[in-house]
Coordinates of C-alpha atoms and ligand atoms in Angstrom, one line a residue:
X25 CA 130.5 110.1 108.4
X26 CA 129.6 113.8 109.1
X27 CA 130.2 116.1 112.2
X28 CA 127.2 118.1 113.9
X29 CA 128.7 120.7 112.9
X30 CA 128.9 119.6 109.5
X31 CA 125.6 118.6 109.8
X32 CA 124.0 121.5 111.2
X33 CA 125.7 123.5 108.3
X34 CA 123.7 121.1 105.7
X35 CA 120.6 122.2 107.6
X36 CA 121.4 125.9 107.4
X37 CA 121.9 125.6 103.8
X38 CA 119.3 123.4 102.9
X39 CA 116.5 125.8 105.2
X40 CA 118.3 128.6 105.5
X41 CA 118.9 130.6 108.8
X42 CA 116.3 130.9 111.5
X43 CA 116.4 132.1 115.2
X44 CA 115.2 128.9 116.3
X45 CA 117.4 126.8 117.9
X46 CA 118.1 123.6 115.6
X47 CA 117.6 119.6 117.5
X48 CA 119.4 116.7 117.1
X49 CA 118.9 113.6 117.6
X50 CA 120.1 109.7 116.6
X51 CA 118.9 106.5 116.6
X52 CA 120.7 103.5 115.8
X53 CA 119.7 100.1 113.9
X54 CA 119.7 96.6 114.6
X55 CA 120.6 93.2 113.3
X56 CA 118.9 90.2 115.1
X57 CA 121.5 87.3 116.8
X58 CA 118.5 84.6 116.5
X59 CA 114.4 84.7 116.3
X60 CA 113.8 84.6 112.9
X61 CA 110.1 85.5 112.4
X62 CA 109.1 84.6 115.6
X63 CA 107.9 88.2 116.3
X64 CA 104.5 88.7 114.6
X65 CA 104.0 85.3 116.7
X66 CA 104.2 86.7 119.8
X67 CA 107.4 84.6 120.4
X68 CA 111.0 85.0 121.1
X69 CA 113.6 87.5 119.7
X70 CA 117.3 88.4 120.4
X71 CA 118.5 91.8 118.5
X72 CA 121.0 94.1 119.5
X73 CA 121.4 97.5 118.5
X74 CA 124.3 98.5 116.2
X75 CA 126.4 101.4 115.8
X76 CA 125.2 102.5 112.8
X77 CA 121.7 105.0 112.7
X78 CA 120.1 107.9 111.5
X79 CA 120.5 111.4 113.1
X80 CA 117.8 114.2 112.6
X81 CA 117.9 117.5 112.9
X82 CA 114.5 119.4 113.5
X83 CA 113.3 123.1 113.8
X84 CA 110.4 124.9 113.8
X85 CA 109.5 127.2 110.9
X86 CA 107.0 129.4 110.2
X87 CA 105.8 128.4 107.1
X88 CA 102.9 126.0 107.8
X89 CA 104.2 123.2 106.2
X90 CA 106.6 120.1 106.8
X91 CA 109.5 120.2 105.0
X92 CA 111.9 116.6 104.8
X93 CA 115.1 116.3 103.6
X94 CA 117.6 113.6 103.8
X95 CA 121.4 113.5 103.2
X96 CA 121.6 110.0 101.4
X97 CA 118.3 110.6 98.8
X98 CA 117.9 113.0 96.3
X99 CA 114.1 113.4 96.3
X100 CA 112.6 115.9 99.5
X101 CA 108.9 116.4 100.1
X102 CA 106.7 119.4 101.0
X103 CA 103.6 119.3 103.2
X104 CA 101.2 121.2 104.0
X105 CA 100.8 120.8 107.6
X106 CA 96.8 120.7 107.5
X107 CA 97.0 117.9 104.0
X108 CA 95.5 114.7 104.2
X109 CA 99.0 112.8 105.1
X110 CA 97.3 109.6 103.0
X111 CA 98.2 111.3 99.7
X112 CA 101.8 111.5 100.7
X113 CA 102.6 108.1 100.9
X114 CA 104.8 108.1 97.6
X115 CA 108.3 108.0 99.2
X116 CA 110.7 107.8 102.5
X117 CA 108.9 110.5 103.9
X118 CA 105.8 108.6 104.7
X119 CA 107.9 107.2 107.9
X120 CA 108.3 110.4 110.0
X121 CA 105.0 111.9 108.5
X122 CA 103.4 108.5 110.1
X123 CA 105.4 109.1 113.3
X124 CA 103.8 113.1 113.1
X125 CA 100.2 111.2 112.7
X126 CA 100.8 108.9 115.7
X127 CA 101.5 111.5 118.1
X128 CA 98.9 113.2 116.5
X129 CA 96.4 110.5 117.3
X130 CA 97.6 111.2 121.0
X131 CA 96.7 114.8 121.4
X132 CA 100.2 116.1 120.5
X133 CA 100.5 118.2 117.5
X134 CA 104.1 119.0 116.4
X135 CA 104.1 122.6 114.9
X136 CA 105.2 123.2 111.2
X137 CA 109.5 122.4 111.2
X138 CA 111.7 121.0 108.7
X139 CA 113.5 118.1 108.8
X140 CA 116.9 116.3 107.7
X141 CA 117.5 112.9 107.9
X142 CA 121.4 111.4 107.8
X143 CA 121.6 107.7 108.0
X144 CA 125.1 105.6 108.0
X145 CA 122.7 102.1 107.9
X146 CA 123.4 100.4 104.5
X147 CA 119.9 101.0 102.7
X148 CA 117.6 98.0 102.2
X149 CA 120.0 95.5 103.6
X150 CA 117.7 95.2 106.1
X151 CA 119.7 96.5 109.7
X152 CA 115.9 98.4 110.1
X153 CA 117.2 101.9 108.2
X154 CA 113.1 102.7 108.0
X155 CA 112.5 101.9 111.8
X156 CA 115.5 103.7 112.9
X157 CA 114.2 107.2 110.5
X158 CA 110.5 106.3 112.9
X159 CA 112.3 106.0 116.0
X160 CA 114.4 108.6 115.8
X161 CA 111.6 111.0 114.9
X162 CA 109.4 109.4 117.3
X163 CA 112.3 110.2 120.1
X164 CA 112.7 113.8 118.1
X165 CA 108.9 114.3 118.4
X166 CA 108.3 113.2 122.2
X167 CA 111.2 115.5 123.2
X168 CA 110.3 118.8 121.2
X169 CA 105.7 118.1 121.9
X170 CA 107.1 117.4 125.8
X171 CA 104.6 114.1 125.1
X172 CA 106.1 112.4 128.1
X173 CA 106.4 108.9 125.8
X174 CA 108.4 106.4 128.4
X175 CA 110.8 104.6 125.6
X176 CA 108.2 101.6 125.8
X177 CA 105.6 103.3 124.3
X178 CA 107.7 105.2 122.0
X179 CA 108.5 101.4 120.3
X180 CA 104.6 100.8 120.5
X181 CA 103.8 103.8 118.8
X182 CA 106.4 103.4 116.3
X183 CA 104.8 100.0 115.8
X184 CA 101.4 101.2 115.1
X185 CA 102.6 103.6 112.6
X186 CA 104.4 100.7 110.4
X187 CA 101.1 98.4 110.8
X188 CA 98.5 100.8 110.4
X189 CA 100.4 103.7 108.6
X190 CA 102.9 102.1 106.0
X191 CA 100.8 98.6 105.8
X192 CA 103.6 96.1 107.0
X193 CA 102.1 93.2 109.0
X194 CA 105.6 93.3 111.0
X195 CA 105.9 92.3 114.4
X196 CA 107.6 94.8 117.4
X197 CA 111.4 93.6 117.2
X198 CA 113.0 96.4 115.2
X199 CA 111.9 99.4 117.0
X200 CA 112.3 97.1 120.4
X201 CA 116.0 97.0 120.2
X202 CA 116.6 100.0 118.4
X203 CA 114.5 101.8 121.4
X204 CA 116.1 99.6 124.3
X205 CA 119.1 99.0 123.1
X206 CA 122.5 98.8 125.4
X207 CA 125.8 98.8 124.8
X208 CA 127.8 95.3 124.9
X209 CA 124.1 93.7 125.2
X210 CA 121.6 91.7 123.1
X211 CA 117.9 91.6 124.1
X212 CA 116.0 88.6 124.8
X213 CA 112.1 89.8 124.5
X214 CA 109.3 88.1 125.2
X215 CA 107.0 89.4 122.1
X216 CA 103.9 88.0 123.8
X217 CA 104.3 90.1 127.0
X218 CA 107.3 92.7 126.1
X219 CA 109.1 91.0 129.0
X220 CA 113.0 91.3 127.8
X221 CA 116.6 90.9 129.3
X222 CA 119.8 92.0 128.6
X223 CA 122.4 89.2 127.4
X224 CA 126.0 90.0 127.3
X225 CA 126.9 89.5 123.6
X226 CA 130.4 91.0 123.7
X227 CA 132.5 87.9 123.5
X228 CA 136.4 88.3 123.9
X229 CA 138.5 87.5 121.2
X230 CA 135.3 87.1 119.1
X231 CA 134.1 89.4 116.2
X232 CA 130.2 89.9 115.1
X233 CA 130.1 90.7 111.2
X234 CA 127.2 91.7 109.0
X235 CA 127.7 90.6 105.7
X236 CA 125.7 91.9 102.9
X237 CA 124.8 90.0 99.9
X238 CA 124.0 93.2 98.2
X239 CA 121.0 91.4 96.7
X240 CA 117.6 93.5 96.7
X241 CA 115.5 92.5 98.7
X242 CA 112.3 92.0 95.9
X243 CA 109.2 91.5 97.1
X244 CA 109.9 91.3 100.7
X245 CA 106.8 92.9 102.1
X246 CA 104.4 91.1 100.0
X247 CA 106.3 87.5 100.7
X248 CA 107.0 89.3 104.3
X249 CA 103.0 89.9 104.2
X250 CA 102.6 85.9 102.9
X251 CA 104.2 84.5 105.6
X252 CA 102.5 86.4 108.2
X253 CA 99.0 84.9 106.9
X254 CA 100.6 81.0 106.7
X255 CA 101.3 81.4 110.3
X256 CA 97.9 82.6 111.1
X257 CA 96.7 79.3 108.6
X258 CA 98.9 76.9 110.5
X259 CA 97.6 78.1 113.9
X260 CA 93.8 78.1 112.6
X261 CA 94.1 74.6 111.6
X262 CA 96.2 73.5 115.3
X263 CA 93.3 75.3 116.9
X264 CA 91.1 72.3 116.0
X265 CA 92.6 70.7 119.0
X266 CA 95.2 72.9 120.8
X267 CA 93.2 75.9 122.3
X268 CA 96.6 78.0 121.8
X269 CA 96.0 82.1 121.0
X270 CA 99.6 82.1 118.8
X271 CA 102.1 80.2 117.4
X272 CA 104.2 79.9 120.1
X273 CA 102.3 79.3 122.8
X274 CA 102.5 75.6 121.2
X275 CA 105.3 73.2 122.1
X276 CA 107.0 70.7 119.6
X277 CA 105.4 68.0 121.0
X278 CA 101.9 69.5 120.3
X279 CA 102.9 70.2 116.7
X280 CA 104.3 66.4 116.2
X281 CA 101.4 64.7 117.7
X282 CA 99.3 66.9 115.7
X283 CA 100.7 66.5 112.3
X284 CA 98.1 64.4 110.4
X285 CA 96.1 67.6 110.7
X286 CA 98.2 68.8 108.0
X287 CA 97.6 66.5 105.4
X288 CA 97.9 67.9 102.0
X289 CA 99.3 71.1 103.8
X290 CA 102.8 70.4 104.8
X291 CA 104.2 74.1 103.7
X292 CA 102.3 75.2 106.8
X293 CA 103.1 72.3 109.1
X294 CA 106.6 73.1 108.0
X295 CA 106.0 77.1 108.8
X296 CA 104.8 76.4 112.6
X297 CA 108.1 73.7 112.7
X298 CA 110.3 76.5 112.2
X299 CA 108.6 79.3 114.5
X300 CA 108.2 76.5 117.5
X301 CA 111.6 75.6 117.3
X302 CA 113.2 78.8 116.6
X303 CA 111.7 80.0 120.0
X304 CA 113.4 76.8 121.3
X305 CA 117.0 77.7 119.9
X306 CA 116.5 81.5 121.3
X307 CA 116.1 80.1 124.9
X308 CA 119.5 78.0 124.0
X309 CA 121.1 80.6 122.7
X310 CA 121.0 83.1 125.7
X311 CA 121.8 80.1 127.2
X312 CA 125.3 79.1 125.4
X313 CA 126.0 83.3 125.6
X314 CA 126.1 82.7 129.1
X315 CA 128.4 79.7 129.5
X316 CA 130.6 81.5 126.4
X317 CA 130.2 78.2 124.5
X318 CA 131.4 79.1 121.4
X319 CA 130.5 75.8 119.5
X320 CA 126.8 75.9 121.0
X321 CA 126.5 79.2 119.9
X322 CA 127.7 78.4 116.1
X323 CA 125.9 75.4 116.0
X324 CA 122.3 77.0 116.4
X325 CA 123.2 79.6 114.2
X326 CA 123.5 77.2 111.3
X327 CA 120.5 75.3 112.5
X328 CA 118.2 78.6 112.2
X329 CA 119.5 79.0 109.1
X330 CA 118.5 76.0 108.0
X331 CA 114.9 76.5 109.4
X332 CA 114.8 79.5 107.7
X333 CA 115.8 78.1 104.8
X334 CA 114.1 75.0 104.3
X335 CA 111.3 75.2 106.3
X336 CA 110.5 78.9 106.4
X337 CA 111.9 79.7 102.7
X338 CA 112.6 83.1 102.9
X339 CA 116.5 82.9 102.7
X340 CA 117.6 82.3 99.0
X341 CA 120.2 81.6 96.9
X342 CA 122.9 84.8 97.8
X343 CA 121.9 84.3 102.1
X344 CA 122.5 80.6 101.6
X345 CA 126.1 80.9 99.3
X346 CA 127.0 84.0 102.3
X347 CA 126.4 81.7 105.1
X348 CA 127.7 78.3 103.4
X349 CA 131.5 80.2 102.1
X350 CA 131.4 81.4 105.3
X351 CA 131.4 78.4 107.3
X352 CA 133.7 76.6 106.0
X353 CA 136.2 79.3 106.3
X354 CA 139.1 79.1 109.1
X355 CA 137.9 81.6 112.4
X356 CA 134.3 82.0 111.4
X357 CA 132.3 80.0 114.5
X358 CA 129.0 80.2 113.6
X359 CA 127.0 82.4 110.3
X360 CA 123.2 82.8 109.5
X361 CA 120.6 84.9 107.4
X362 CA 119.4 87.7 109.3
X363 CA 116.2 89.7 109.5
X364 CA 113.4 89.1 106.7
X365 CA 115.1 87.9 104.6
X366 CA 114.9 87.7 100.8
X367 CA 118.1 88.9 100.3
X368 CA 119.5 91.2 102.6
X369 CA 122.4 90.4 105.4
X370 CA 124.1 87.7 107.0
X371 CA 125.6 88.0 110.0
X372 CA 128.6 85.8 111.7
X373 CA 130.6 85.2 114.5
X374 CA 134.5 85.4 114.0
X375 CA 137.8 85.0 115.9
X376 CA 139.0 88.3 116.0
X377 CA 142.5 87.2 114.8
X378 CA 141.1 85.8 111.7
X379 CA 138.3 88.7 111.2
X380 CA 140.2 90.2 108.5
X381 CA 141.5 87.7 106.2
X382 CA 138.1 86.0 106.8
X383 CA 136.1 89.3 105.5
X384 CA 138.4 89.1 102.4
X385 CA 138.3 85.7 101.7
X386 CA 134.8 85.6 101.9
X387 CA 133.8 88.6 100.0
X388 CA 136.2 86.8 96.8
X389 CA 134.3 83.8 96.9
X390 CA 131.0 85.4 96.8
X391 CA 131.6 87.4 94.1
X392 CA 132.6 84.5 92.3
X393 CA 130.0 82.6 92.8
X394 CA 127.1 85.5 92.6
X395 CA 129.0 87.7 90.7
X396 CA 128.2 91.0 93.6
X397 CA 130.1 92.7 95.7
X398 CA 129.5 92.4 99.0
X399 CA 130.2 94.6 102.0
X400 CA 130.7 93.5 105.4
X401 CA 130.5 95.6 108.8
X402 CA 132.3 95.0 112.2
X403 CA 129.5 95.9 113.9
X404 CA 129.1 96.0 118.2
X405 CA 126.1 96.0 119.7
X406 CA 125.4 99.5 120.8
X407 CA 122.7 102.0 123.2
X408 CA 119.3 102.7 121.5
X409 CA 117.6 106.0 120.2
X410 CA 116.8 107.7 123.9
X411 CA 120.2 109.1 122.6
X412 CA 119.2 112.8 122.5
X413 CA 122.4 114.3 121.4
X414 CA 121.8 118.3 122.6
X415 CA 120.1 121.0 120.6
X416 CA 122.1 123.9 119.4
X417 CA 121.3 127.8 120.0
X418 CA 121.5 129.2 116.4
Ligands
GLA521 C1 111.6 92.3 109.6 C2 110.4 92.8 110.5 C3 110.6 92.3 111.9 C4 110.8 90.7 112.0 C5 111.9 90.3 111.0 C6 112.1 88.9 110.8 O1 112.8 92.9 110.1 O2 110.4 94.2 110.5 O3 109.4 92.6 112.7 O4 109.6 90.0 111.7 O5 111.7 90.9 109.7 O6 112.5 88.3 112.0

């Protein structure tokens, strides 16, 4: 973990010296507590930001060009400020040069500057590292143009660039909690109408724990992509007699009495099961936060994951071994896949006395049976990127 000053000194030696003053800013990333895929439904979420993000340092130069750099990959990028950005598309860089194009889009032009990225998010473990590099630029941007972006639209915006710019159908909960995010709070949004409350998520005695399989995630955005198209086939063919605009605007009942509309379809009757009733256990879950009911809370844990892996399929064999060691070992309440999928992380609830010998235990019997190691993070749910740090006279 590096200092400002440590990493203003990175900048310096990676740009050299300038006049200008340097910027810095952070945003942090998220793991979701339930609302698995609901998202891109228009349905219900419940993420938290995490205390782990990506910090960015911008200044000006003078050399008509955008210059990126980041801390944890070896390759940086060189563009010229008036290039097509469409022909830069190749690496990590197309994030903040689709944030640049967004603002740009809104009248605001960001002059020539260079850029360095630092993230402390495990890569492709899928905690959002590539939304946290848009929001923090998109926060970087806003502040340095003087756009005048409320954080709301920031999220929006940060959503457009992923859809239209990077080409991932994904719906708006990543960039939502990493851009609202408070300390000791989970959000619970509305995806349809952007409605969203805090819930408490800080339990006492209680540990949250992301666990990574340290499986790649292969072929995420094109099953990702997949999946977002099944819905869109399940809700054509429930149109025939439920005048409904998405997914969840559908209730369980509609879907059962409806079921011999899927004949000879049953992946996608199976696809709407688990986005209708994975809006159903959000609701309980903000629910059993409230009461602290710890059993509740485990119990629809293991049920999404269940959903999400027999009914939605995008867990797999190292989510499912994480989450089944897990459960059956003594202190850990409650464990389920978390974000896309495919690989990826798992994330539990633990008794804080147990936290430790429970992270060991676990991470033996996974390697044993998947032969990786994993890595596992306390992690607390934390503020979101409106976190301008201070900018620095040089
Ligand atoms: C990814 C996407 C999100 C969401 C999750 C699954 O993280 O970026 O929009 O769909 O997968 O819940």
């Amino acid at each position: 973990m590096l200092t400002k000053e440590e990493l203003l000194s990175h900048f310096d030696q990676e740009f050299g010296d300038s006049s200008q003053k340097t910027h810095v800013f952070f945003a942090p990333g998220r793991v979701n507590l339930i609302g698995e895929h609901t998202d891109y439904n228009q349905g219900y979420v419940m993420p938290f930001a995490i205390n782990n993000g990506t910090y960015l340092l911008i200044r000006p130069n003078s050399m008509k060009r955008f210059r990126f750099k980041s801390l944890n990959l070896s390759e940086k990028r060189t563009v010229l400020a008036t290039d097509n950005f469409e022909n830069h598309k190749n690496g990590w860089w197309k994030y903040p040069l689709g944030i640049i194009n967004e603002f740009k889009s809104l009248g605001f032009q960001l002059p020539p500057s260079d850029f360095l990225f630092y993230g402390t998010i495990p890569d492709s473990a899928g905690l959002s590292s590539s939304a946290s590099v848009e929001m923090v630029t998109a926060t970087g941007i806003n502040y340095l143009v003087n756009a005048g972006q409320s954080a709301l639209e920031l999220v929006s915006l940060a959503k457009r660039c992923e859809n239209n710019f990077i080409g991932l159908n994904c719906g708006i909960m990543d960039m939502f909690a990493i851009g609202m995010g408070r300390s000791g709070d989970a959000l619970q949004i509305n995806c349809d109408t952007l409605h969203f409350d805090y819930i408490p998520v800080k339990l006492d005695g209680f540990q949250w724990v992301v666990c990574d399989t340290k499986k790649q995630r292969l072929l995420s955005e094109s099953k990702y992509n997949e999946r977002v198209e099944e819905c869109q086939k399940a809700l054509n063919i429930l149109n025939q007699r439920v005048p409904a605009r998405h997914l969840s605007a559908i209730s369980l009942d509609q879907l059962l009495d409806n079921r011999d509309l899927f004949l000879n379809e049953e992946i996608l009757f199976n696809r709407a099961l688990h986005i209708i009733s994975e809006n159903q256990r959000v609701f309980e879950m903000a629910l059993a936060l409230k009461d602290k009911d710890i059993n509740k809370i485990g119990q629809l844990m293991t049920e999404s994951h269940e959903s999400l892996q027999f009914k939605y399929e995008v867990s797999g064999l190292h989510l499912d071994t994480m989450v089944q060691e897990a459960i059956q070992l003594k202190g850990v309440r409650g464990a389920r896949m978390t974000g896309a999928g495919f690989g990826g992380c798992a994330i539990l609830l633990a008794e804080i006395k147990e936290v430790d010998s429970v992270i060991f235990k676990l991470g033996q019997l996974y390697s044993e049976k998947t032969g990786l190691s994993p890595a596992f993070y306390k992690v607390e749910p934390s503020d979101g990127s409106v976190a301008f740090i201070e900018h620095q006279a040089r």
